[in-house]
XYZ file of C-alpha atoms in Angstrom:
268
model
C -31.367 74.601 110.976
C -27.655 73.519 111.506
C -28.761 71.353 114.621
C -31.227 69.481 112.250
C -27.930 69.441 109.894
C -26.219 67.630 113.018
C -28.719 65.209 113.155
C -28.903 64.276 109.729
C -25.100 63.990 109.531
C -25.270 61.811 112.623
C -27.466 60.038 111.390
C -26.147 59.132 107.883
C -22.620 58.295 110.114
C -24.681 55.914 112.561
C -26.060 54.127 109.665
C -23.027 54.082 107.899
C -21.243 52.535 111.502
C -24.487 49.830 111.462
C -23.923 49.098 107.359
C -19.915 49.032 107.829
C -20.225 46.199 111.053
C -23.273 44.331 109.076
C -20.777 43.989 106.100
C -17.996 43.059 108.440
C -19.442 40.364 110.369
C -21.583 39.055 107.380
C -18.208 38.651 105.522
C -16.655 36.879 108.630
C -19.264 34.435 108.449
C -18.744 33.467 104.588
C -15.166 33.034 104.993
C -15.426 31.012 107.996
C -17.882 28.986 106.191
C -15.971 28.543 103.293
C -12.770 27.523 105.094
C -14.844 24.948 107.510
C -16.023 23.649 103.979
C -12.357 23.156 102.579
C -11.445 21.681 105.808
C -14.433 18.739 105.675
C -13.100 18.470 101.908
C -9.940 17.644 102.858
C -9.903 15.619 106.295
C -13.746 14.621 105.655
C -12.772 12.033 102.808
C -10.284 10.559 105.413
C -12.215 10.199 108.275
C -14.908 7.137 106.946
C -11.661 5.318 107.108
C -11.198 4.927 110.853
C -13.952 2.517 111.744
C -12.743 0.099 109.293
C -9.009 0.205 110.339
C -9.814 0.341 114.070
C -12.069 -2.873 113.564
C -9.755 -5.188 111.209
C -7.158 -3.995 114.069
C -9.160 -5.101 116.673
C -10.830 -8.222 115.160
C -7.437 -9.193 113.369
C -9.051 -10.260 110.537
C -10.105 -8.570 106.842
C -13.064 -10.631 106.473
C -15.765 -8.267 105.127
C -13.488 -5.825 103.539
C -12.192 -5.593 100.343
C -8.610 -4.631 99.395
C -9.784 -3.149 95.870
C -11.563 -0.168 97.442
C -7.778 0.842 97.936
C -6.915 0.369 95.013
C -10.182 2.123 93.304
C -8.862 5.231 95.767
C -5.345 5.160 95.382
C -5.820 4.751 91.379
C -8.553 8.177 91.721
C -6.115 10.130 93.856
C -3.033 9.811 91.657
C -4.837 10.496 88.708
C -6.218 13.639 90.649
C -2.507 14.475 91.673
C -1.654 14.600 87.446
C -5.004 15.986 85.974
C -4.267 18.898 88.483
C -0.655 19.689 86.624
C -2.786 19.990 83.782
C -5.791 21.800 84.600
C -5.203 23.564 88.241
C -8.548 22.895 90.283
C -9.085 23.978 93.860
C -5.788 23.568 96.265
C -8.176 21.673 99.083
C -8.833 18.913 96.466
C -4.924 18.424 95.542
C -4.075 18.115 99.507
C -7.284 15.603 99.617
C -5.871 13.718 97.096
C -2.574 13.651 99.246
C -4.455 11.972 102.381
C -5.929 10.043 101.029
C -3.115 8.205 99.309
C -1.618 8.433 102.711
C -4.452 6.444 104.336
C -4.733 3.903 101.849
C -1.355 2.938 102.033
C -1.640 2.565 105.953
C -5.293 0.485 105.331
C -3.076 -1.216 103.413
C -0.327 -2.149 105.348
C -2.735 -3.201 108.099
C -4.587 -5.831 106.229
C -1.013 -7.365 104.471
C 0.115 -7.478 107.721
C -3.355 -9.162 108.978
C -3.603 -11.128 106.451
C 0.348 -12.486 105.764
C 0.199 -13.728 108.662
C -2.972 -15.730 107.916
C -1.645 -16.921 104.979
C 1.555 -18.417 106.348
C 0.140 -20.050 108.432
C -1.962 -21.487 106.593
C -0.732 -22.028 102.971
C 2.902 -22.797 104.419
C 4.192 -21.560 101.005
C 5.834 -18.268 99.716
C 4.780 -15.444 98.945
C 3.165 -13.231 96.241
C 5.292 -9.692 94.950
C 4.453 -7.290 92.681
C 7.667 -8.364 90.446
C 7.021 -11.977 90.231
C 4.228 -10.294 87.705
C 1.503 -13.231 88.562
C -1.757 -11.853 86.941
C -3.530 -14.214 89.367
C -2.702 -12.907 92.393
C -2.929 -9.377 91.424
C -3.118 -7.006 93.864
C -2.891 -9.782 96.451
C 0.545 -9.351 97.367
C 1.981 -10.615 100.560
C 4.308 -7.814 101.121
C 3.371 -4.073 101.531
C 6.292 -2.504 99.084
C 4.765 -4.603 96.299
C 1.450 -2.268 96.238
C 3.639 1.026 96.540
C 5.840 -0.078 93.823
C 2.266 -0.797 92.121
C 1.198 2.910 92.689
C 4.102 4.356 92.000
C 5.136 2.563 88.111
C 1.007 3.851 87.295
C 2.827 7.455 88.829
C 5.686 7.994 86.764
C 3.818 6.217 83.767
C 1.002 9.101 84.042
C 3.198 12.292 84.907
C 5.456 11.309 81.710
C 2.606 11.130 79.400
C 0.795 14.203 81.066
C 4.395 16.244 81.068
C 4.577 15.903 76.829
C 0.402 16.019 76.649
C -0.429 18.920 78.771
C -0.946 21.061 76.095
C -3.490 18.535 74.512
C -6.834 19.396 75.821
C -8.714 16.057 75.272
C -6.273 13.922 77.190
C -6.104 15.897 79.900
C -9.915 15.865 80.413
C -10.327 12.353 79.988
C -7.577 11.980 82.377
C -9.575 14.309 85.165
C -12.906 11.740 84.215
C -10.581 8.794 84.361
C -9.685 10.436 87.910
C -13.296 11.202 89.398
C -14.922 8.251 87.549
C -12.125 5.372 89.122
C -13.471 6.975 92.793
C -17.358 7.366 92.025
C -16.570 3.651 91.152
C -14.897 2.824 94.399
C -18.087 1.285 95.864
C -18.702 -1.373 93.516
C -15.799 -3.854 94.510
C -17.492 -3.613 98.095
C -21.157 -3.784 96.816
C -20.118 -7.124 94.128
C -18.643 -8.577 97.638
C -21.752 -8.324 99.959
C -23.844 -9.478 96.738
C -21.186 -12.747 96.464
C -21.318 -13.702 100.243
C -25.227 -12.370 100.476
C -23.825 -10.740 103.867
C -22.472 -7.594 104.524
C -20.617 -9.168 107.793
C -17.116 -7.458 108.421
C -17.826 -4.741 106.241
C -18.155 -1.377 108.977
C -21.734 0.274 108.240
C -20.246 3.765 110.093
C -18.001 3.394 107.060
C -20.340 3.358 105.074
C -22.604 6.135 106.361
C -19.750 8.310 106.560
C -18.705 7.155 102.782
C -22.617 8.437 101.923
C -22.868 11.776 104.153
C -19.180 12.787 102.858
C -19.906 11.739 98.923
C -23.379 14.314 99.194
C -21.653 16.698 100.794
C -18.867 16.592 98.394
C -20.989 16.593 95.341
C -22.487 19.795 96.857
C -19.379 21.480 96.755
C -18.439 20.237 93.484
C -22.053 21.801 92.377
C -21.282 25.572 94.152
C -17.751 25.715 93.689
C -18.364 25.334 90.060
C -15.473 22.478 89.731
C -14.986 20.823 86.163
C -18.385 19.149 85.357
C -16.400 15.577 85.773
C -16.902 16.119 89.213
C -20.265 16.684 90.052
C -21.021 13.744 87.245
C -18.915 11.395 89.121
C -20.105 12.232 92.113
C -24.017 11.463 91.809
C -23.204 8.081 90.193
C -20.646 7.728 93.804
C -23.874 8.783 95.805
C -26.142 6.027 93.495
C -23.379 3.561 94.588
C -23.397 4.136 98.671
C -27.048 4.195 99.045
C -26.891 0.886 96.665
C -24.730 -0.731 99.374
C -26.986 0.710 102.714
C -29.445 -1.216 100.862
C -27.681 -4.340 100.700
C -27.263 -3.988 104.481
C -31.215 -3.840 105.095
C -31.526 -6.736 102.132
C -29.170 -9.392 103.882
C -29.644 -7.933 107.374
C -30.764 -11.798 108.559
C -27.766 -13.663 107.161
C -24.924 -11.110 108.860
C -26.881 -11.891 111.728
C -26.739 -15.427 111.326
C -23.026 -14.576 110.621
C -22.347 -12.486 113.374
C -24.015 -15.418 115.808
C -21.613 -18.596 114.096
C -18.632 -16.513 115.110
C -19.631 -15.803 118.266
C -20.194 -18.891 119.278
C -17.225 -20.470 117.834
C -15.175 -17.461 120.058
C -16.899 -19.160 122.855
């Protein structure tokens, strides 16, 4: 009797032992997952930037790409950055914001740089600032402090009127869809450019891939991590817009060819 006691006890411990490492590992796993998934939030927004700064750096020229997809992110992030002092959403999403400011700025500084030196050449005339308030050239500045000083008034502007409304529920809401809605809308300035030159030549389709692959995968987290519903709105209507512009690339696949074989020649 006691050895089939022993057995029974040994084998309650040995399945205990099994549950115990099952529970272990199995909750190993999640938080690795979950920490890989933070990690592709907040580097994976970054990275469908490369391409498109390696290429303007090696082709010297911003032909193709259009400054206002900076603007459409740097706008999102910093209204990201206040919304969160107002309604404290995931910490992986604040630092995201953070990069991505970062890398805009240095897109940014590339292509003035690129393209000053275009324009003195050829214009022979002075340049366009921020202060000289010229509603025409907006956002075409020659120098790179004019579109930090830019980013920076829209800033302090926002934090002041977020610091005396944060207790005011509806404006800091609209100020989180202002936020997600300025990025889901990031797309367009590139899409209305292909559809004006009918050629998506200069634009970087990796870019563009990565841009679609990162805004699905992001939704999806915005969808499990139960985020404010902003989010996951905004980011459908950001997937709508990529897949709008891989079809634009299919569409006027013959002219950037045509494109693509005029400045290739003319190299020659």
């Amino acid at each position: 009797m006691s050895e089939i006691k022993d057995n029974m006890k040994e084998s309650i411990e040995a399945t205990a032992a099994t549950k115990y490492d099952f529970d272990f590992w199995s909750g190993l796993i999640v938080q690795l997952l979950t920490l890989g998934s933070e990690m592709a939030m907040v580097f994976g927004g970054v990275v469908p930037y490369v391409p498109q700064y390696l290429q303007i750096k090696s082709k010297q020229t911003t032909q193709g790409f259009s400054l206002y997809v900076c603007l459409a992110l740097l706008m999102a992030n910093t209204l990201r950055i206040i919304f969160w002092f107002g309604n404290h959403f995931e910490t992986p999403l604040l630092i995201q914001s953070i990069l991505m400011n970062i890398t805009m700025f240095a897109l940014i500084h590339l292509c003035v740089t690129v393209n000053t030196k275009e324009f003195l050449v050829a214009e022979k005339k002075k340049g366009h600032y921020f202060t000289d308030f010229e509603p025409d050239h907006f956002w075409q500045w020659t120098d790179f402090t004019s579109y930090v000083e830019f980013i920076m008034c829209i800033a302090a502007m926002g934090s002041m009127l977020m610091y005396f409304l944060v207790d005011y529920s509806p404006f800091v809401e609209t100020v989180g869809f202002m936020a997600v809605f300025t990025e889901a809308m990031l797309g367009v300035p590139q899409f209305y450019r292909n559809f004006k030159n009918k050629s998506t030549y200069g634009m970087s389709l990796p870019m563009v891939l990565m841009w679609t692959c990162g805004d699905v995968f992001k939704t999806s987290y915005f969808y499990l991590r139960n985020t404010p519903p902003q989010f996951f709105i905004c980011g459908s209507l950001q997937v709508t817009v990529d897949l709008m512009i891989l079809g634009q690339v299919w569409m006027y696949r013959l002219n950037t060819e045509k494109r693509k074989r005029s400045e290739l020649s003319r190299a020659l």
